[in-house]
PDB file of C-alpha atoms in Angstrom:
ATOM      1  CA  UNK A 123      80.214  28.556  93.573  1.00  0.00           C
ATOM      2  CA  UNK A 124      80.967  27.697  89.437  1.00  0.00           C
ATOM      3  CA  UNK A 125      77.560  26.474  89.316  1.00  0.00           C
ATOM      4  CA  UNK A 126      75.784  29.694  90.744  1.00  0.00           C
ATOM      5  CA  UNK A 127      77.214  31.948  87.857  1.00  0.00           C
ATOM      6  CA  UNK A 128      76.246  29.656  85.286  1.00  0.00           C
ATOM      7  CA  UNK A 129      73.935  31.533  82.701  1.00  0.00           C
ATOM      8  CA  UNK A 130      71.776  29.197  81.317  1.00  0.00           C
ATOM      9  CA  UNK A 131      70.046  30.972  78.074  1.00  0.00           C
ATOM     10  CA  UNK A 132      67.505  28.034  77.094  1.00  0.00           C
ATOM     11  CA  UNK A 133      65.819  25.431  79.948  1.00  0.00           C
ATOM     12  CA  UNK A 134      63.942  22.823  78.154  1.00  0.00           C
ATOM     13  CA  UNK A 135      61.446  21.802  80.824  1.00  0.00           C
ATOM     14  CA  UNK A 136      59.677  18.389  81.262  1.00  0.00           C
ATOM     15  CA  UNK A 137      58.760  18.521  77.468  1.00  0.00           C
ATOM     16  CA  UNK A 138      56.523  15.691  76.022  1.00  0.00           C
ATOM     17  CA  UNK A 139      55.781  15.753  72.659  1.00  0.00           C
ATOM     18  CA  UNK A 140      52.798  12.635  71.524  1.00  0.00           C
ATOM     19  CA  UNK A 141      51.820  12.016  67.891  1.00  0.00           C
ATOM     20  CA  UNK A 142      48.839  10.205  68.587  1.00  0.00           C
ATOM     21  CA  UNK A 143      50.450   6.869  69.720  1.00  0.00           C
ATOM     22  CA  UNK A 144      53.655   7.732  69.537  1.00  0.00           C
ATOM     23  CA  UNK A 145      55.445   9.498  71.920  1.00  0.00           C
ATOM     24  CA  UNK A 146      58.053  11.242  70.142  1.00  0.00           C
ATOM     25  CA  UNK A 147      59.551  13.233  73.399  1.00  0.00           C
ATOM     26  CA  UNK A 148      59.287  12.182  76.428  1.00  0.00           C
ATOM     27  CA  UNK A 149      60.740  13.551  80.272  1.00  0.00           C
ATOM     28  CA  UNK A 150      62.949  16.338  77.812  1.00  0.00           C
ATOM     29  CA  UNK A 151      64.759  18.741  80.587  1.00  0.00           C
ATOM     30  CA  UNK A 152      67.525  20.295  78.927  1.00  0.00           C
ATOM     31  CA  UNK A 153      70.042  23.408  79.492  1.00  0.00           C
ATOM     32  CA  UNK A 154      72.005  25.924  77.273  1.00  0.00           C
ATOM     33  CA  UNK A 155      74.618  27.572  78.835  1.00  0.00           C
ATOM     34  CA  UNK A 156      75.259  30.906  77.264  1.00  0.00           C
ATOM     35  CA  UNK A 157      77.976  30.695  75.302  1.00  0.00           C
ATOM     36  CA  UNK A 158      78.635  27.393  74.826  1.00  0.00           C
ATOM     37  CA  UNK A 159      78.220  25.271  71.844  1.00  0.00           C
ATOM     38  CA  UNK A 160      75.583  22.484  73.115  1.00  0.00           C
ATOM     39  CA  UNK A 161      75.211  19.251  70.341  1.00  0.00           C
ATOM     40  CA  UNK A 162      72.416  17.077  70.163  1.00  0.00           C
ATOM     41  CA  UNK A 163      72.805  13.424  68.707  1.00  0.00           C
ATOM     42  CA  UNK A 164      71.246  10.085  68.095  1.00  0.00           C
ATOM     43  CA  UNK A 165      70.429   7.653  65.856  1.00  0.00           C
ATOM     44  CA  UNK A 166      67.471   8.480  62.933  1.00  0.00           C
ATOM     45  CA  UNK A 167      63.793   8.756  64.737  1.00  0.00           C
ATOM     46  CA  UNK A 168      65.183   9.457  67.977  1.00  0.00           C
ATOM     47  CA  UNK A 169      63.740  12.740  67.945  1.00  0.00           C
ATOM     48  CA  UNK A 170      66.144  15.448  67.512  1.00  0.00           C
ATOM     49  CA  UNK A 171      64.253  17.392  64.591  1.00  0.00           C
ATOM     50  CA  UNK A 172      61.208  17.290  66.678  1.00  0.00           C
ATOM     51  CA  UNK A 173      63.212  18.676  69.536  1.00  0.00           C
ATOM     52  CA  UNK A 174      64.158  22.054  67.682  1.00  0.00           C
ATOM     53  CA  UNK A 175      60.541  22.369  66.170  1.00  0.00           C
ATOM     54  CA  UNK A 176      59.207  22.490  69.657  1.00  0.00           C
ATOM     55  CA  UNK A 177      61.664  24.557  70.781  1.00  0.00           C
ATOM     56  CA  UNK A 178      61.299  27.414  67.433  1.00  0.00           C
ATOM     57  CA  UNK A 179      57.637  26.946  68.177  1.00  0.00           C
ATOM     58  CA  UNK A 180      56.855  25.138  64.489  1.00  0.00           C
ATOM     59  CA  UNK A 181      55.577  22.876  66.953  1.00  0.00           C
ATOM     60  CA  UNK A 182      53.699  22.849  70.637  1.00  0.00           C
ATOM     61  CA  UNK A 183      54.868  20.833  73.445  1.00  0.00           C
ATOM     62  CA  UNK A 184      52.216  17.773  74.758  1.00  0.00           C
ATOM     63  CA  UNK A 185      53.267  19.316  78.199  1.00  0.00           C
ATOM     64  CA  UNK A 186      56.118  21.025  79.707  1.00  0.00           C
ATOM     65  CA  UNK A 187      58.046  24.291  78.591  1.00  0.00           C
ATOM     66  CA  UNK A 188      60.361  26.466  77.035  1.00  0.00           C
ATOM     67  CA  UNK A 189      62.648  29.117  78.277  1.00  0.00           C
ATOM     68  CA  UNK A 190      64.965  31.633  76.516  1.00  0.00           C
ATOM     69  CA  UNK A 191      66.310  34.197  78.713  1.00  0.00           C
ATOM     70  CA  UNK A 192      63.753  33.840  81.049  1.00  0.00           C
ATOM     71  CA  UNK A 193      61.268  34.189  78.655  1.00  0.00           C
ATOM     72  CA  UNK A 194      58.802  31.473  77.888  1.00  0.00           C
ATOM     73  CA  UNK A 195      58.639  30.612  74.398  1.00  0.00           C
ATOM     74  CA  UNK A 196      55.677  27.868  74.455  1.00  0.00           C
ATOM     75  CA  UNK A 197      52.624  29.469  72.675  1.00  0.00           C
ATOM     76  CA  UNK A 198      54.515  31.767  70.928  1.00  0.00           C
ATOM     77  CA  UNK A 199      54.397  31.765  67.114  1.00  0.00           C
ATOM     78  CA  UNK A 200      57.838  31.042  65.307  1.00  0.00           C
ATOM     79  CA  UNK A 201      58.208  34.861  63.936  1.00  0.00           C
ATOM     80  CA  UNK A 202      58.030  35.991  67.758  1.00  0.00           C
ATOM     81  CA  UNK A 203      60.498  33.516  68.650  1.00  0.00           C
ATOM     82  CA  UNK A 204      63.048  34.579  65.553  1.00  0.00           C
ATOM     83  CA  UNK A 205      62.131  38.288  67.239  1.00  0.00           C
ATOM     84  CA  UNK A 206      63.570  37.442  70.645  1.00  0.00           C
ATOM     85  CA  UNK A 207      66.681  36.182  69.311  1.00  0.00           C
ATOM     86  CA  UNK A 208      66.470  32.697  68.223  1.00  0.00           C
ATOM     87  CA  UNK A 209      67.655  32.026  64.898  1.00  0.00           C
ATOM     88  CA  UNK A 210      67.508  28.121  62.849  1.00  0.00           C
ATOM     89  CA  UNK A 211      69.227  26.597  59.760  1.00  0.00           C
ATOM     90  CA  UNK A 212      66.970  24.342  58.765  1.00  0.00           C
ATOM     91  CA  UNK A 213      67.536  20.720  57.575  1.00  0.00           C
ATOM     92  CA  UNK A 214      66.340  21.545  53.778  1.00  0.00           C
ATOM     93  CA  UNK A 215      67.055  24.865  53.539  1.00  0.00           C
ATOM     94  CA  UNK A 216      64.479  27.920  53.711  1.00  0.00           C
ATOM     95  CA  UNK A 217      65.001  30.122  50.939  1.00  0.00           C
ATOM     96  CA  UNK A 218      64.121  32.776  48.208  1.00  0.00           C
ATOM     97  CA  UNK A 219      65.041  30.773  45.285  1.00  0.00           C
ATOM     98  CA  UNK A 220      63.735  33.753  42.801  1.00  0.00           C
ATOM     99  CA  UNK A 221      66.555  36.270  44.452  1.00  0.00           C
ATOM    100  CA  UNK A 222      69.715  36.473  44.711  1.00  0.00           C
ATOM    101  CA  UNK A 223      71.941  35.256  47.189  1.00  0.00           C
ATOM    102  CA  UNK A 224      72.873  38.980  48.299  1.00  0.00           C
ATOM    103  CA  UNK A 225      69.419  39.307  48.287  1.00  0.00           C
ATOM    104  CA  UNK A 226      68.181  36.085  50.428  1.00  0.00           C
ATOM    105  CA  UNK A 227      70.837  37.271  53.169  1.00  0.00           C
ATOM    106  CA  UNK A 228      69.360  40.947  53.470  1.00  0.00           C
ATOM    107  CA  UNK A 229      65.780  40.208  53.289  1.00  0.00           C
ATOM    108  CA  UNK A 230      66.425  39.124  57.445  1.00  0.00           C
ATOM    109  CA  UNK A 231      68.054  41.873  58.209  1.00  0.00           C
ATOM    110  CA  UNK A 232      65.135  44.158  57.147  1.00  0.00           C
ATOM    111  CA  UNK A 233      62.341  41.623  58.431  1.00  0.00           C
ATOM    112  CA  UNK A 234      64.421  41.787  62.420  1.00  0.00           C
ATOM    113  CA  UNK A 235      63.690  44.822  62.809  1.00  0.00           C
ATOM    114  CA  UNK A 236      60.114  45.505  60.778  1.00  0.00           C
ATOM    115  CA  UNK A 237      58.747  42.380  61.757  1.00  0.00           C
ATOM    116  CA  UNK A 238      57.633  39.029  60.746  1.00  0.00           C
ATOM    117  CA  UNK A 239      58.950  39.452  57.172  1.00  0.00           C
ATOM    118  CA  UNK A 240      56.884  42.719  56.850  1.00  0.00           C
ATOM    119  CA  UNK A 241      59.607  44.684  55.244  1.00  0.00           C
ATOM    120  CA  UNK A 242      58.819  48.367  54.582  1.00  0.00           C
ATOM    121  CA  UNK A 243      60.790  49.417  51.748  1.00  0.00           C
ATOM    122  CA  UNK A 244      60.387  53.061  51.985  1.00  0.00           C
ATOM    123  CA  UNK A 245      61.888  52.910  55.804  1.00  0.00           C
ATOM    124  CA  UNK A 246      64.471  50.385  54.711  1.00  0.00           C
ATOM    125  CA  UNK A 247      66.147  52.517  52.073  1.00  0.00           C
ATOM    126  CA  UNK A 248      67.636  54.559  54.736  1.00  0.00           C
ATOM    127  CA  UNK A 249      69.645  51.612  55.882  1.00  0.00           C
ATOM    128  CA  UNK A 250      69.869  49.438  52.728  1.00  0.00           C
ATOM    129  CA  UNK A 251      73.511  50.362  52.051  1.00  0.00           C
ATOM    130  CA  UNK A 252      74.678  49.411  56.215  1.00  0.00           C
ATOM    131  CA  UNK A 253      72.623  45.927  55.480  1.00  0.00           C
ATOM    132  CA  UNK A 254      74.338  45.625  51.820  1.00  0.00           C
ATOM    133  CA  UNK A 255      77.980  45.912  53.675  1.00  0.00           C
ATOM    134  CA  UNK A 256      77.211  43.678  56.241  1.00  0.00           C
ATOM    135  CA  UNK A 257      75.652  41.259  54.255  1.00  0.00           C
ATOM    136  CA  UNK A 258      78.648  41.125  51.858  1.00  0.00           C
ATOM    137  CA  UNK A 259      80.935  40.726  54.727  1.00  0.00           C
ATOM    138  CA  UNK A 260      78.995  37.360  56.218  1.00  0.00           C
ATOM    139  CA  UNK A 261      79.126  36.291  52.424  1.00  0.00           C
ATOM    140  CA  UNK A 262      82.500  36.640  52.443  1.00  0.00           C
ATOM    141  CA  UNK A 263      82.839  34.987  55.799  1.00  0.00           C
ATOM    142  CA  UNK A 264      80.763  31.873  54.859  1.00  0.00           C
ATOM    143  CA  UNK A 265      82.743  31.440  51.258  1.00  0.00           C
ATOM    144  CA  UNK A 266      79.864  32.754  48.866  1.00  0.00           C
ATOM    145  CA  UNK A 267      80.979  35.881  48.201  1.00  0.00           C
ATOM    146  CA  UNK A 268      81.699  35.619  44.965  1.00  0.00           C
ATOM    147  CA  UNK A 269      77.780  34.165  43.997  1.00  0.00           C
ATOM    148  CA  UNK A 270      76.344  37.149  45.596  1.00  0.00           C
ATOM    149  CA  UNK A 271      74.477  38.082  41.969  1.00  0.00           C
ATOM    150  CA  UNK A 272      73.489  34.465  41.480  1.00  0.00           C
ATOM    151  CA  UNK A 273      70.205  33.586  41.730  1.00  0.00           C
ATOM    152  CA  UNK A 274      69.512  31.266  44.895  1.00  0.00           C
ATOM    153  CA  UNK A 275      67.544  28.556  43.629  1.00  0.00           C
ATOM    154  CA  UNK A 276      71.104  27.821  41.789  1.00  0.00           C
ATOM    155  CA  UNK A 277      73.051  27.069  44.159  1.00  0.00           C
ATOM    156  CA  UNK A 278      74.270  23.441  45.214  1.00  0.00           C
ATOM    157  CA  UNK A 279      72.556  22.060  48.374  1.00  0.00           C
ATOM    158  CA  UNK A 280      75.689  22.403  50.606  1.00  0.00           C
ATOM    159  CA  UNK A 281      75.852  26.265  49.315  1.00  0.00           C
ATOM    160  CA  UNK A 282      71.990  26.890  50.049  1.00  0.00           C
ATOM    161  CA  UNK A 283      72.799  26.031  53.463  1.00  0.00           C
ATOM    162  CA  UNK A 284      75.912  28.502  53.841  1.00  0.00           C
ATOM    163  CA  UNK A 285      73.615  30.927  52.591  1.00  0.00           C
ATOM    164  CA  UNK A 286      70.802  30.123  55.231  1.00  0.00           C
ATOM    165  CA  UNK A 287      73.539  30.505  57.818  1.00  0.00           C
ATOM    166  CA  UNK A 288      74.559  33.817  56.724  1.00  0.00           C
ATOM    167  CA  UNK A 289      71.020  34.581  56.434  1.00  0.00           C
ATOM    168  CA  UNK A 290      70.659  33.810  60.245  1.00  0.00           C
ATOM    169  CA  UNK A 291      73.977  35.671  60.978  1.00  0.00           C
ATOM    170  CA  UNK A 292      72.553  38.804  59.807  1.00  0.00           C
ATOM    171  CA  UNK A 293      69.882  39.092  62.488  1.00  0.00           C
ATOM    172  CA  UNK A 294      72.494  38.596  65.686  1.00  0.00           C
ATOM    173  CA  UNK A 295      70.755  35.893  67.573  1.00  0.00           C
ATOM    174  CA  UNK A 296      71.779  35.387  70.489  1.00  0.00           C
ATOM    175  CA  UNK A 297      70.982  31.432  69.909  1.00  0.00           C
ATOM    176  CA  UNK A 298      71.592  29.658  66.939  1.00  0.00           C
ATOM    177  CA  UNK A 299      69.924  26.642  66.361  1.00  0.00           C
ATOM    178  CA  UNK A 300      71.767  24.324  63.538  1.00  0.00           C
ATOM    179  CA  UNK A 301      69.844  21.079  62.179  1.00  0.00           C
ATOM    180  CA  UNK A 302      72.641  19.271  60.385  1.00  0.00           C
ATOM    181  CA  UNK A 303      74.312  22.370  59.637  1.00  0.00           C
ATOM    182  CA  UNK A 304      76.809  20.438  57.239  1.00  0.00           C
ATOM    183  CA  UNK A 305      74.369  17.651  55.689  1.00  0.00           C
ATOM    184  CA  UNK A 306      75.437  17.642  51.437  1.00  0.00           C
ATOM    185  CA  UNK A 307      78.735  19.080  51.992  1.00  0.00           C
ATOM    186  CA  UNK A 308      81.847  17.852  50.632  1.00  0.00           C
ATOM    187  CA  UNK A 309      84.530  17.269  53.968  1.00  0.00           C
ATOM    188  CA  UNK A 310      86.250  20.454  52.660  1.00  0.00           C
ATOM    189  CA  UNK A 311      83.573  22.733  52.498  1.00  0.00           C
ATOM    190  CA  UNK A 312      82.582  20.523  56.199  1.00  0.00           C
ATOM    191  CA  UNK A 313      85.903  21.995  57.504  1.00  0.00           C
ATOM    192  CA  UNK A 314      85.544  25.106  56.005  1.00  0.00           C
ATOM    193  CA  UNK A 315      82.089  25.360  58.113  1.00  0.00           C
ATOM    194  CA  UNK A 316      83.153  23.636  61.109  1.00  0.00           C
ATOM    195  CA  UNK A 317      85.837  26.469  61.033  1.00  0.00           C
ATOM    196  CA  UNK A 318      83.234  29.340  60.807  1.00  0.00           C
ATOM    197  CA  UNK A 319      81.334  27.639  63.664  1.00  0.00           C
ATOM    198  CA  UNK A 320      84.058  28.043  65.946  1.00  0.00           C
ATOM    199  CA  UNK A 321      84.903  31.994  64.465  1.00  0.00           C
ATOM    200  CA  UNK A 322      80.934  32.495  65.397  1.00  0.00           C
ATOM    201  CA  UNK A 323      81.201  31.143  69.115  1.00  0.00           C
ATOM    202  CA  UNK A 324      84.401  33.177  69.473  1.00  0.00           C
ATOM    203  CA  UNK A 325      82.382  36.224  69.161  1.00  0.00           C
ATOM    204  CA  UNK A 326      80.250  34.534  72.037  1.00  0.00           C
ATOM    205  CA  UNK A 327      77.093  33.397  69.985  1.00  0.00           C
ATOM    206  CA  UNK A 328      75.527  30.302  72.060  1.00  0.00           C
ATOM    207  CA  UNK A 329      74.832  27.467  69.314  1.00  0.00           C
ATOM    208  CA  UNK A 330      72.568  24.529  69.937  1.00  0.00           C
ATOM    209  CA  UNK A 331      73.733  21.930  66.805  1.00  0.00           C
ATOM    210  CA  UNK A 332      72.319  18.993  65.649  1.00  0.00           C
ATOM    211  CA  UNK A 333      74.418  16.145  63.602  1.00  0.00           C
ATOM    212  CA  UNK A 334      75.205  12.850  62.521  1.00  0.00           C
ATOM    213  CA  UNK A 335      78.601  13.714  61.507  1.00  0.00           C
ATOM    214  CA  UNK A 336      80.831  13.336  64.321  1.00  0.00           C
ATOM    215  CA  UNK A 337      84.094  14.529  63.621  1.00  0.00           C
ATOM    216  CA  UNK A 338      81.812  18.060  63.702  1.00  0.00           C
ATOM    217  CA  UNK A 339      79.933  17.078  66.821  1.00  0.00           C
ATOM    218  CA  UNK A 340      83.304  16.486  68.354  1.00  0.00           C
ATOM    219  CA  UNK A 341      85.289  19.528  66.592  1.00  0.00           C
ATOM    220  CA  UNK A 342      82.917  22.168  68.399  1.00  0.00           C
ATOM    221  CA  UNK A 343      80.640  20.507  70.947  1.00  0.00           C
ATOM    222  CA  UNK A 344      81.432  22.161  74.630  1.00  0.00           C
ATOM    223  CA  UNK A 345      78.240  19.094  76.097  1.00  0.00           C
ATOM    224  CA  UNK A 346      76.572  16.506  74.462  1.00  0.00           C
ATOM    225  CA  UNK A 347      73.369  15.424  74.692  1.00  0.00           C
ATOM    226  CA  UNK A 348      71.972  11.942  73.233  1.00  0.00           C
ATOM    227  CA  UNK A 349      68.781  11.158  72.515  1.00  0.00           C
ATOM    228  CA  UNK A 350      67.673   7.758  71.345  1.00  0.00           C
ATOM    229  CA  UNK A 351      63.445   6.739  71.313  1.00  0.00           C
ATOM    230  CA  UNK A 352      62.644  10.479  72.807  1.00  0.00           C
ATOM    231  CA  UNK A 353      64.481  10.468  75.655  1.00  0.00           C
ATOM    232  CA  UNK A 354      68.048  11.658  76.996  1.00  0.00           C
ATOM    233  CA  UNK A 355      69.703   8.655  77.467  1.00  0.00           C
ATOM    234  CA  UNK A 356      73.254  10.515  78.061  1.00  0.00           C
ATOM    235  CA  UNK A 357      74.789  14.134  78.526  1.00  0.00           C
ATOM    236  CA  UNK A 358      77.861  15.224  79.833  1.00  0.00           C
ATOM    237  CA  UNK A 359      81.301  16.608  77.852  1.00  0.00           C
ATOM    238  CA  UNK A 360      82.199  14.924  74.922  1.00  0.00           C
ATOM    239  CA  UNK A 361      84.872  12.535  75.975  1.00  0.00           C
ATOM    240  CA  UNK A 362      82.241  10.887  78.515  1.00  0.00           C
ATOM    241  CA  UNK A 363      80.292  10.510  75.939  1.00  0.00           C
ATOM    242  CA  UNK A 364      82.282   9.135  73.333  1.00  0.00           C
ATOM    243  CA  UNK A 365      82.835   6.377  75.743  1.00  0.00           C
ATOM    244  CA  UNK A 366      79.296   6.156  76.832  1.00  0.00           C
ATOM    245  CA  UNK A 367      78.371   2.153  76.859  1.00  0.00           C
ATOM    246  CA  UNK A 368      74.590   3.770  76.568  1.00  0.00           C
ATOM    247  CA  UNK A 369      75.328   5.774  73.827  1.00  0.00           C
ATOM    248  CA  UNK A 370      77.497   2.820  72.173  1.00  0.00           C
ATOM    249  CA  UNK A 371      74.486   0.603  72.449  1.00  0.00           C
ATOM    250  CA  UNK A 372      71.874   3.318  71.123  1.00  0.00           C
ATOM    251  CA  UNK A 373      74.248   4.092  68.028  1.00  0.00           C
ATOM    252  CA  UNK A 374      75.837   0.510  67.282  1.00  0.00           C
ATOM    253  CA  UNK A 375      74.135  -2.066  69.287  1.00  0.00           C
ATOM    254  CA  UNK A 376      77.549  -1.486  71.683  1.00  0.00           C
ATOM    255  CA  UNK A 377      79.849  -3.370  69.148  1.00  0.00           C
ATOM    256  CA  UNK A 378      82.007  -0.365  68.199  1.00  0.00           C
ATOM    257  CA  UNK A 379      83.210   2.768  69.908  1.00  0.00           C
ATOM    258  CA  UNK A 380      81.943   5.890  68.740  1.00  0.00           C
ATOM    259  CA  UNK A 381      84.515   8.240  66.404  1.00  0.00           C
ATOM    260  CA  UNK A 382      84.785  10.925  64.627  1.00  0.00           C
ATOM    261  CA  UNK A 383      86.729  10.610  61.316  1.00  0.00           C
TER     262      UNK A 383
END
């Protein structure tokens, strides 16, 4: 009966992704539960970033599909995607480096609902002091509050990413897709983010995160999946994966167990 009111937001279906000879995905099938904070792991190559490009539609599936909210999302074009509701912090960060940081987070705001980054200032005005507030609250929320005048392109690495996320935060997805959400961040400002992960999926926000780092994998993960050489290799919660032989072999050649620290 628990299984039949499962709500499962995003179905990766029998994706196979080839690069000429190499097969970078292969026999993908893969489910999101709404809700739920979903990590993917492995070692380097095995994948993962190619994973999310299929899925944001930077890149097209070999064969198979994907579904989000029973909508397929294979063929569409990444803006379309972003439009439905699927939102991504990239692994090097996707900025304005020219504006400010206040500015960077409202520029989504206005794109959501004109369009593919077609922002029509004239209509915006009406609204641009509700998208100021809001904006200035996420800023607050992610810890950069207080560089909302700075230009962007100043900003440390591990700030330009807090910035992408409240840039993503600003359009309400309703799935956020995280590639190493906390990569050039010192383990304070990791905490402080691993802290406004869980505030986010309190609010029910269903998060799909990918990372090396597992004392955040294991801090927020609700289900693992692993992928090592394009394929799921293991999935389950993370405690049964932690002690995974597979997953020990795939990360450590099965000599240690697998921690977070």
């Amino acid at each position: 009966m628990a299984e039949a009111t499962r709500n499962i937001v995003l179905h990766v279906s029998d994706v196979h992704k080839r690069f000429g000879g190499l097969h970078a995905l292969s026999d993908i099938d893969l489910e999101v539960e709404e809700g739920k904070t979903h990590a993917i792991i492995g070692p380097n190559g095995a994948g993962k970033s190619t994973l999310l490009n299929v899925i944001v539609g930077r890149l097209a599936p070999t064969s198979g599909a994907v579904v989000f909210d029973g909508q397929v999302l294979t063929g569409r074009k990444p803006h379309q995607i972003n439009q439905l509701g699927v939102a991504r912090v990239f692994q090097t960060p996707e900025i304005f480096p020219d504006l400010t940081v206040l500015q960077n987070v409202m520029a989504p705001a206005f794109a959501k609902r004109d369009g593919a980054f077609r922002i029509n200032i004239v209509r915006a005005l009406d609204r641009e002091t509700e998208i100021r507030e809001e904006a200035e609250a996420i800023l607050d929320d992610v810890g950069l509050i207080d560089r909302r005048d700075s230009h962007a392109g100043a900003l440390s690495r591990g700030d330009k990413r807090r910035m992408e996320l409240a840039m993503c935060l600003i359009q309400h997805p309703r799935l956020l897709l995280l590639d190493e959400p906390t990569a050039g961040m010192s383990r304070h400002d990791t905490n402080t983010t691993i802290d406004l992960l869980k505030k986010i999926k309190a609010r029910g926000m269903t998060k799909v995160i990918i990372e090396h780092d597992m004392h955040v994998v294991f801090s927020l993960a609700d289900k693992i999946s692993v992928l090592s050489g394009g394929r799921i290799i293991a999935e389950g919660l993370p405690d049964d994966v932690r002690n995974s032989p597979k997953v020990q072999e795939a990360y450590l050649g099965g000599a240690h167990r697998l921690e977070a620290h």
